Amino acid sequence: MKNKEIKIYLVSPRGFCAGVDRAIEIVKKTIKKYGTPVYVRHEIVHNKHVVENLKKIGAIFVDELNEIEDKSRPVIFSAHGVPKSIPKEASKLNMEYIDATCPLVSKVHREAENLNKKGFHILLIGHKNHPEVIGTMGQLPENEIDLIQTVEDAENYKEQNKDLAFVTQTTLSVDDTKNTITALKKKFPNIKEPAKEDICYATTNRQSAVKSIANKCDIFFVIGSRNSSNSLRLVEVASQSGCKYSELIHADSKIPVNKIKECQTIGISSGASAPEILVQNFINELKKTFIVKIKEVEIIKENIIFKTPGKLN
Ligand code: SF4
C-alpha cells in the first residue's frame, strides 16, 4: 500500500536542446532521403534510448569510418563535432557525409581557428577524451592548442612564445569554468577571451534551473547518460547548490527506493540528450511506490530551433 507522500519539483528547461533535436532530425531526414542503411560516426547524441530508436529505423553506428562496409552509403557526424581530419578522410574514401555538429560547437571551432590565424596560441577549457574536446582540438595543428581541465592546470600552464587565447567546451559547469578562467586571467592578464561565452544556452539554462530549486530538495535526480557531460554537470550543480544527495539516473540505474523513503522533496531534471519519455517513465516508476505530488518549476522558456542542412530538406 502506498502511504508515503513525496513532492517532486520538476524543473525546466530540461531535456532536449536545439542541437540534439537537430542532430536526431538529421539522421531521420537522411534515412528518408537516401534510404537505409545510413551510417553514424559515434553516438549521434549521448543517449542509449535515442541511439536504439535510430538503429530500429536503419542507422548503423560506428566508431571510425574504416569500419563502414558499404562506402557508397552516407555517413553522419555526431552533434559533438569532429576533428578536421574526419571530413577529409570521408572525402578521400569518396563517401558522402552529413555534418550534424551542433552550430554552437561549430561556433567554438571557428572561434579557435580565427584566433589562431590571428597569431594566438589556443587553450581549450574542457574534459579530456570527450568527443567535443577531441573535435575542437582537431581543428588546429597539435602544437597550436592545449587542453586545460582544472584550476591547477591553469596555474601550472607554462607560457608559450605566442599570445594566449582561450575557448571552452560548450557543456561545462558554469561555476567551475569561471574559477578556471579566473585562474588563467590571474596568471596571464592579457589572455584573450571569446567574444561571447562558449558554454551554450542549453547548458546554462539547465544548470540555472537546477540551482534555483536544489536547496529545497532532499534528493535530486538527473535523467541522462553516464557519458553525457551536461547531465553529469547537473548532478554536480545540484549538490553544489545545497541538495545533500544527487544522483544520475541512467539506462542501468535502479531507483533508490529506500533513500527516497527518507525524503519529503525530490528534484528532477534531465540532460540535453535525454528524451522526456525517460523522465515520465521514472516518475511513473515512483508512482508505483509513493503518492506523488508534482510541482513544475520553470525558470525560462526556450524557443531556439536550429535548421537542418538545406540538402536534406
Ligand atoms: S548542449 Fe548546447 S552545444 Fe550541445 S548540442 Fe545542445 S545546444 Fe548544442
Short mmCIF file of C-alpha atoms and ligand atoms in Angstrom, two decimals:
data_model
loop_
_atom_site.label_atom_id
_atom_site.label_comp_id
_atom_site.label_asym_id
_atom_site.label_seq_id
_atom_site.Cartn_x
_atom_site.Cartn_y
_atom_site.Cartn_z
CA MET A 1 0.00 0.00 0.00
CA LYS A 2 1.22 3.50 -0.83
CA ASN A 3 1.21 5.71 2.21
CA LYS A 4 4.27 7.88 1.82
CA GLU A 5 3.73 11.17 0.00
CA ILE A 6 6.62 12.82 -1.87
CA LYS A 7 6.72 16.20 -3.51
CA ILE A 8 8.54 16.40 -6.84
CA TYR A 9 9.99 19.64 -8.15
CA LEU A 10 10.14 19.02 -11.88
CA VAL A 11 12.45 21.67 -13.26
CA SER A 12 12.67 23.19 -16.71
CA PRO A 13 14.26 23.86 -19.06
CA ARG A 14 15.33 20.22 -19.05
CA GLY A 15 15.95 17.55 -21.67
CA PHE A 16 16.48 18.01 -25.39
CA CYS A 17 18.20 21.18 -26.62
CA ALA A 18 18.05 22.60 -30.14
CA GLY A 19 21.37 20.95 -31.12
CA VAL A 20 20.17 17.49 -30.07
CA ASP A 21 16.78 17.93 -31.76
CA ARG A 22 18.58 18.95 -34.95
CA ALA A 23 21.04 16.03 -34.87
CA ILE A 24 18.25 13.44 -34.45
CA GLU A 25 16.23 15.13 -37.19
CA ILE A 26 19.29 14.98 -39.48
CA VAL A 27 19.50 11.18 -39.05
CA LYS A 28 15.77 10.78 -39.75
CA LYS A 29 15.86 13.06 -42.80
CA THR A 30 18.98 11.35 -44.16
CA ILE A 31 17.21 7.98 -43.92
CA LYS A 32 14.16 9.46 -45.63
CA LYS A 33 16.24 10.91 -48.46
CA TYR A 34 18.83 8.16 -49.00
CA GLY A 35 17.04 5.06 -47.69
CA THR A 36 18.73 2.58 -45.35
CA PRO A 37 21.23 1.98 -44.02
CA VAL A 38 22.87 5.26 -43.16
CA TYR A 39 25.99 5.27 -41.01
CA VAL A 40 26.51 7.48 -37.98
CA ARG A 41 30.02 8.06 -36.66
CA HIS A 42 29.78 7.89 -32.84
CA GLU A 43 26.58 8.13 -30.80
CA ILE A 44 24.67 10.91 -32.55
CA VAL A 45 23.91 12.29 -29.07
CA HIS A 46 24.85 10.69 -25.75
CA ASN A 47 21.72 8.67 -25.08
CA LYS A 48 21.21 4.92 -25.43
CA HIS A 49 17.43 5.23 -25.88
CA VAL A 50 17.88 7.67 -28.78
CA VAL A 51 20.57 5.50 -30.39
CA GLU A 52 18.49 2.30 -30.10
CA ASN A 53 15.45 4.00 -31.68
CA LEU A 54 17.55 5.25 -34.59
CA LYS A 55 19.03 1.77 -35.08
CA LYS A 56 15.48 0.45 -35.45
CA ILE A 57 14.83 2.75 -38.43
CA GLY A 58 18.07 1.94 -40.23
CA ALA A 59 21.00 3.81 -38.68
CA ILE A 60 24.25 1.91 -38.13
CA PHE A 61 26.61 3.36 -35.53
CA VAL A 62 30.37 3.06 -35.97
CA ASP A 63 33.38 4.43 -34.11
CA GLU A 64 35.51 5.11 -37.17
CA LEU A 65 34.95 5.48 -40.91
CA ASN A 66 37.12 2.43 -41.75
CA GLU A 67 34.51 0.19 -40.05
CA ILE A 68 31.94 1.14 -42.70
CA GLU A 69 31.49 -1.79 -45.06
CA ASP A 70 29.46 -0.09 -47.79
CA LYS A 71 31.21 3.18 -48.53
CA SER A 72 28.53 4.11 -51.08
CA ARG A 73 26.17 4.88 -48.16
CA PRO A 74 26.13 8.30 -46.46
CA VAL A 75 27.72 8.88 -43.08
CA ILE A 76 26.61 11.40 -40.45
CA PHE A 77 28.95 13.07 -37.97
CA SER A 78 27.60 13.42 -34.42
CA ALA A 79 26.37 16.60 -32.67
CA HIS A 80 29.63 16.81 -30.69
CA GLY A 81 31.66 17.74 -33.75
CA VAL A 82 34.66 16.07 -35.38
CA PRO A 83 38.34 16.91 -35.95
CA LYS A 84 39.10 18.38 -39.38
CA SER A 85 40.76 15.12 -40.39
CA ILE A 86 37.40 13.27 -40.42
CA PRO A 87 35.60 15.07 -43.30
CA LYS A 88 38.94 14.90 -45.16
CA GLU A 89 39.07 11.14 -44.62
CA ALA A 90 35.44 10.78 -45.80
CA SER A 91 36.24 12.72 -48.97
CA LYS A 92 39.28 10.55 -49.61
CA LEU A 93 37.07 7.48 -49.28
CA ASN A 94 34.60 9.09 -51.70
CA MET A 95 31.92 8.99 -49.02
CA GLU A 96 29.02 11.40 -48.85
CA TYR A 97 28.88 12.91 -45.37
CA ILE A 98 26.36 15.00 -43.48
CA ASP A 99 27.60 17.01 -40.56
CA ALA A 100 25.25 17.06 -37.53
CA THR A 101 27.69 19.11 -35.41
CA CYS A 102 25.66 21.50 -33.24
CA PRO A 103 26.01 25.04 -34.65
CA LEU A 104 27.13 26.19 -31.18
CA VAL A 105 30.01 23.71 -31.25
CA SER A 106 30.88 24.82 -34.81
CA LYS A 107 30.97 28.38 -33.48
CA VAL A 108 33.70 27.37 -31.00
CA HIS A 109 35.61 25.61 -33.82
CA ARG A 110 35.59 28.74 -35.98
CA GLU A 111 36.50 30.91 -32.99
CA ALA A 112 39.56 28.77 -32.16
CA GLU A 113 40.59 28.75 -35.80
CA ASN A 114 40.20 32.52 -36.27
CA LEU A 115 42.07 33.37 -33.08
CA ASN A 116 44.87 31.02 -34.12
CA LYS A 117 45.03 32.65 -37.55
CA LYS A 118 45.46 35.99 -35.78
CA GLY A 119 48.54 34.57 -34.07
CA PHE A 120 47.18 33.32 -30.74
CA HIS A 121 48.06 30.00 -29.12
CA ILE A 122 44.75 28.44 -28.01
CA LEU A 123 43.85 26.98 -24.62
CA LEU A 124 40.71 24.85 -24.63
CA ILE A 125 38.98 24.51 -21.25
CA GLY A 126 37.27 21.13 -21.25
CA HIS A 127 37.33 17.45 -20.31
CA LYS A 128 39.92 15.14 -21.85
CA ASN A 129 38.59 12.46 -24.21
CA HIS A 130 35.09 13.95 -24.52
CA PRO A 131 34.21 13.79 -28.25
CA GLU A 132 33.55 17.54 -28.35
CA VAL A 133 37.03 18.22 -26.97
CA ILE A 134 38.61 15.80 -29.46
CA GLY A 135 36.71 17.62 -32.23
CA THR A 136 37.73 21.10 -31.11
CA MET A 137 41.39 20.14 -30.51
CA GLY A 138 41.33 18.65 -34.01
CA GLN A 139 40.52 21.99 -35.64
CA LEU A 140 44.14 23.07 -35.19
CA PRO A 141 47.61 21.54 -35.52
CA GLU A 142 48.59 19.76 -32.27
CA ASN A 143 51.21 22.34 -31.29
CA GLU A 144 48.74 25.24 -31.56
CA ILE A 145 46.21 24.15 -28.90
CA ASP A 146 46.43 22.80 -25.33
CA LEU A 147 43.79 21.41 -23.02
CA ILE A 148 43.14 22.96 -19.60
CA GLN A 149 40.96 20.74 -17.41
CA THR A 150 41.27 22.25 -13.96
CA VAL A 151 42.27 25.34 -11.99
CA GLU A 152 45.57 23.55 -11.25
CA ASP A 153 46.18 23.06 -14.97
CA ALA A 154 45.63 26.80 -15.45
CA GLU A 155 48.00 27.69 -12.61
CA ASN A 156 50.71 25.32 -13.82
CA TYR A 157 50.49 26.19 -17.52
CA LYS A 158 53.86 27.16 -18.95
CA GLU A 159 53.79 30.31 -21.06
CA GLN A 160 54.28 29.94 -24.84
CA ASN A 161 56.15 32.29 -27.17
CA LYS A 162 52.80 33.39 -28.56
CA ASP A 163 49.96 35.42 -27.02
CA LEU A 164 47.28 33.23 -25.48
CA ALA A 165 43.53 32.98 -26.10
CA PHE A 166 41.02 30.55 -24.62
CA VAL A 167 37.81 28.87 -25.72
CA THR A 168 35.71 26.34 -23.78
CA GLN A 169 33.72 23.16 -24.23
CA THR A 170 30.01 24.01 -24.53
CA THR A 171 28.71 21.72 -21.77
CA LEU A 172 30.86 22.59 -18.76
CA SER A 173 29.80 23.66 -15.28
CA VAL A 174 29.29 27.42 -15.45
CA ASP A 175 30.71 27.93 -11.94
CA ASP A 176 33.73 25.59 -12.22
CA THR A 177 34.63 27.17 -15.56
CA LYS A 178 34.51 30.66 -14.01
CA ASN A 179 37.12 29.51 -11.48
CA THR A 180 39.37 28.13 -14.22
CA ILE A 181 39.02 31.33 -16.26
CA THR A 182 39.81 33.44 -13.18
CA ALA A 183 42.98 31.38 -12.60
CA LEU A 184 44.00 31.79 -16.25
CA LYS A 185 43.41 35.55 -16.18
CA LYS A 186 45.36 35.87 -12.95
CA LYS A 187 48.36 34.09 -14.44
CA PHE A 188 48.03 35.59 -17.95
CA PRO A 189 46.34 39.01 -17.57
CA ASN A 190 46.42 39.63 -21.34
CA ILE A 191 44.81 36.33 -22.33
CA LYS A 192 42.15 36.89 -24.98
CA GLU A 193 38.68 35.59 -24.22
CA PRO A 194 35.85 34.62 -26.57
CA ALA A 195 33.63 37.50 -27.76
CA LYS A 196 30.61 35.58 -26.45
CA GLU A 197 30.64 32.84 -23.84
CA ASP A 198 31.15 29.33 -25.27
CA ILE A 199 29.12 27.42 -22.69
CA CYS A 200 25.84 27.09 -24.56
CA TYR A 201 22.41 28.47 -23.67
CA ALA A 202 21.03 24.95 -23.02
CA THR A 203 23.79 24.06 -20.54
CA THR A 204 23.45 27.41 -18.77
CA ASN A 205 19.64 27.26 -18.55
CA ARG A 206 19.56 23.65 -17.31
CA GLN A 207 22.13 24.42 -14.63
CA SER A 208 20.30 27.62 -13.56
CA ALA A 209 17.02 25.70 -13.28
CA VAL A 210 18.61 23.05 -11.05
CA LYS A 211 20.33 25.74 -8.96
CA SER A 212 17.04 27.59 -8.41
CA ILE A 213 15.47 24.69 -6.53
CA ALA A 214 18.27 22.38 -5.33
CA ASN A 215 18.36 23.71 -1.75
CA LYS A 216 14.67 22.88 -1.32
CA CYS A 217 15.22 19.25 -2.31
CA ASP A 218 16.23 16.36 -0.03
CA ILE A 219 17.39 14.45 -3.09
CA PHE A 220 17.95 15.39 -6.73
CA PHE A 221 17.76 13.08 -9.74
CA VAL A 222 19.10 13.87 -13.18
CA ILE A 223 17.94 11.63 -16.01
CA GLY A 224 20.75 11.18 -18.53
CA SER A 225 23.61 9.00 -19.71
CA ARG A 226 26.88 8.30 -17.95
CA ASN A 227 28.84 9.72 -20.90
CA SER A 228 26.70 12.87 -21.14
CA SER A 229 28.80 15.81 -19.97
CA ASN A 230 25.91 18.18 -19.37
CA SER A 231 23.94 15.54 -17.39
CA LEU A 232 26.92 14.86 -15.12
CA ARG A 233 27.37 18.60 -14.58
CA LEU A 234 23.71 18.88 -13.49
CA VAL A 235 24.29 16.23 -10.83
CA GLU A 236 27.28 18.25 -9.54
CA VAL A 237 25.38 21.54 -9.70
CA ALA A 238 22.54 20.08 -7.58
CA SER A 239 24.92 19.08 -4.80
CA GLN A 240 26.97 22.29 -5.04
CA SER A 241 23.74 24.30 -4.74
CA GLY A 242 22.55 22.89 -1.45
CA CYS A 243 21.00 19.47 -2.13
CA LYS A 244 22.58 16.84 0.14
CA TYR A 245 22.29 13.97 -2.30
CA SER A 246 22.12 13.96 -6.08
CA GLU A 247 22.27 11.05 -8.48
CA LEU A 248 22.35 10.35 -12.21
CA ILE A 249 19.57 8.03 -13.39
CA HIS A 250 20.92 6.22 -16.46
CA ALA A 251 19.85 3.21 -18.53
CA ASP A 252 21.09 0.66 -15.93
CA SER A 253 20.09 2.57 -12.76
CA LYS A 254 17.95 1.06 -10.05
CA ILE A 255 15.62 3.50 -8.30
CA PRO A 256 17.00 4.05 -4.77
CA VAL A 257 13.62 3.41 -3.10
CA ASN A 258 14.99 3.21 0.45
CA LYS A 259 16.74 6.55 0.13
CA ILE A 260 13.59 8.15 -1.28
CA LYS A 261 11.59 6.78 1.67
CA GLU A 262 13.64 9.07 3.93
CA CYS A 263 12.81 12.15 1.80
CA GLN A 264 9.95 14.61 1.51
CA THR A 265 11.03 16.61 -1.55
CA ILE A 266 12.69 15.41 -4.73
CA GLY A 267 14.12 17.47 -7.58
CA ILE A 268 14.11 16.07 -11.11
CA SER A 269 15.81 17.33 -14.25
CA SER A 270 17.30 15.76 -17.36
CA GLY A 271 20.35 16.31 -19.55
CA ALA A 272 20.19 17.89 -23.00
CA SER A 273 20.39 14.49 -24.72
CA ALA A 274 17.73 12.72 -22.60
CA PRO A 275 14.25 12.32 -24.11
CA GLU A 276 11.28 13.40 -22.00
CA ILE A 277 9.81 9.88 -22.12
CA LEU A 278 12.62 8.74 -19.78
CA VAL A 279 11.65 11.42 -17.24
CA GLN A 280 8.00 10.37 -17.42
CA ASN A 281 8.94 6.68 -17.11
CA PHE A 282 10.96 7.48 -14.00
CA ILE A 283 8.08 9.40 -12.41
CA ASN A 284 5.69 6.56 -13.29
CA GLU A 285 8.03 4.14 -11.50
CA LEU A 286 7.99 6.37 -8.41
CA LYS A 287 4.19 6.42 -8.52
CA LYS A 288 4.15 2.64 -8.04
CA THR A 289 5.58 3.08 -4.53
CA PHE A 290 4.74 6.64 -3.49
CA ILE A 291 1.91 9.15 -3.56
CA VAL A 292 3.43 11.72 -5.88
CA LYS A 293 2.65 15.44 -5.98
CA ILE A 294 4.35 17.29 -8.84
CA LYS A 295 5.23 20.96 -8.91
CA GLU A 296 6.65 22.31 -12.18
CA VAL A 297 9.41 24.89 -11.74
CA GLU A 298 10.18 26.74 -14.96
CA ILE A 299 12.82 29.47 -14.89
CA ILE A 300 12.86 30.41 -18.57
CA LYS A 301 11.13 29.38 -21.82
CA GLU A 302 13.38 28.18 -24.61
CA ASN A 303 12.36 28.73 -28.21
CA ILE A 304 15.62 28.12 -30.07
CA ILE A 305 15.47 25.97 -33.19
CA PHE A 306 18.41 25.05 -35.45
CA LYS A 307 17.66 24.30 -39.10
CA THR A 308 18.81 21.04 -40.65
CA PRO A 309 21.20 21.28 -43.66
CA GLY A 310 19.50 22.51 -46.83
CA LYS A 311 20.38 19.40 -48.85
CA LEU A 312 18.13 17.28 -46.60
CA ASN A 313 15.04 19.48 -46.94
S1 SF4 B 1 24.11 21.04 -25.29
FE1 SF4 B 1 24.44 23.03 -26.29
S2 SF4 B 1 26.21 22.72 -27.62
FE2 SF4 B 1 25.46 20.67 -27.05
S3 SF4 B 1 24.05 20.12 -28.68
FE3 SF4 B 1 22.83 21.13 -27.11
S4 SF4 B 1 22.75 23.32 -27.73
FE4 SF4 B 1 24.41 22.33 -28.86
#
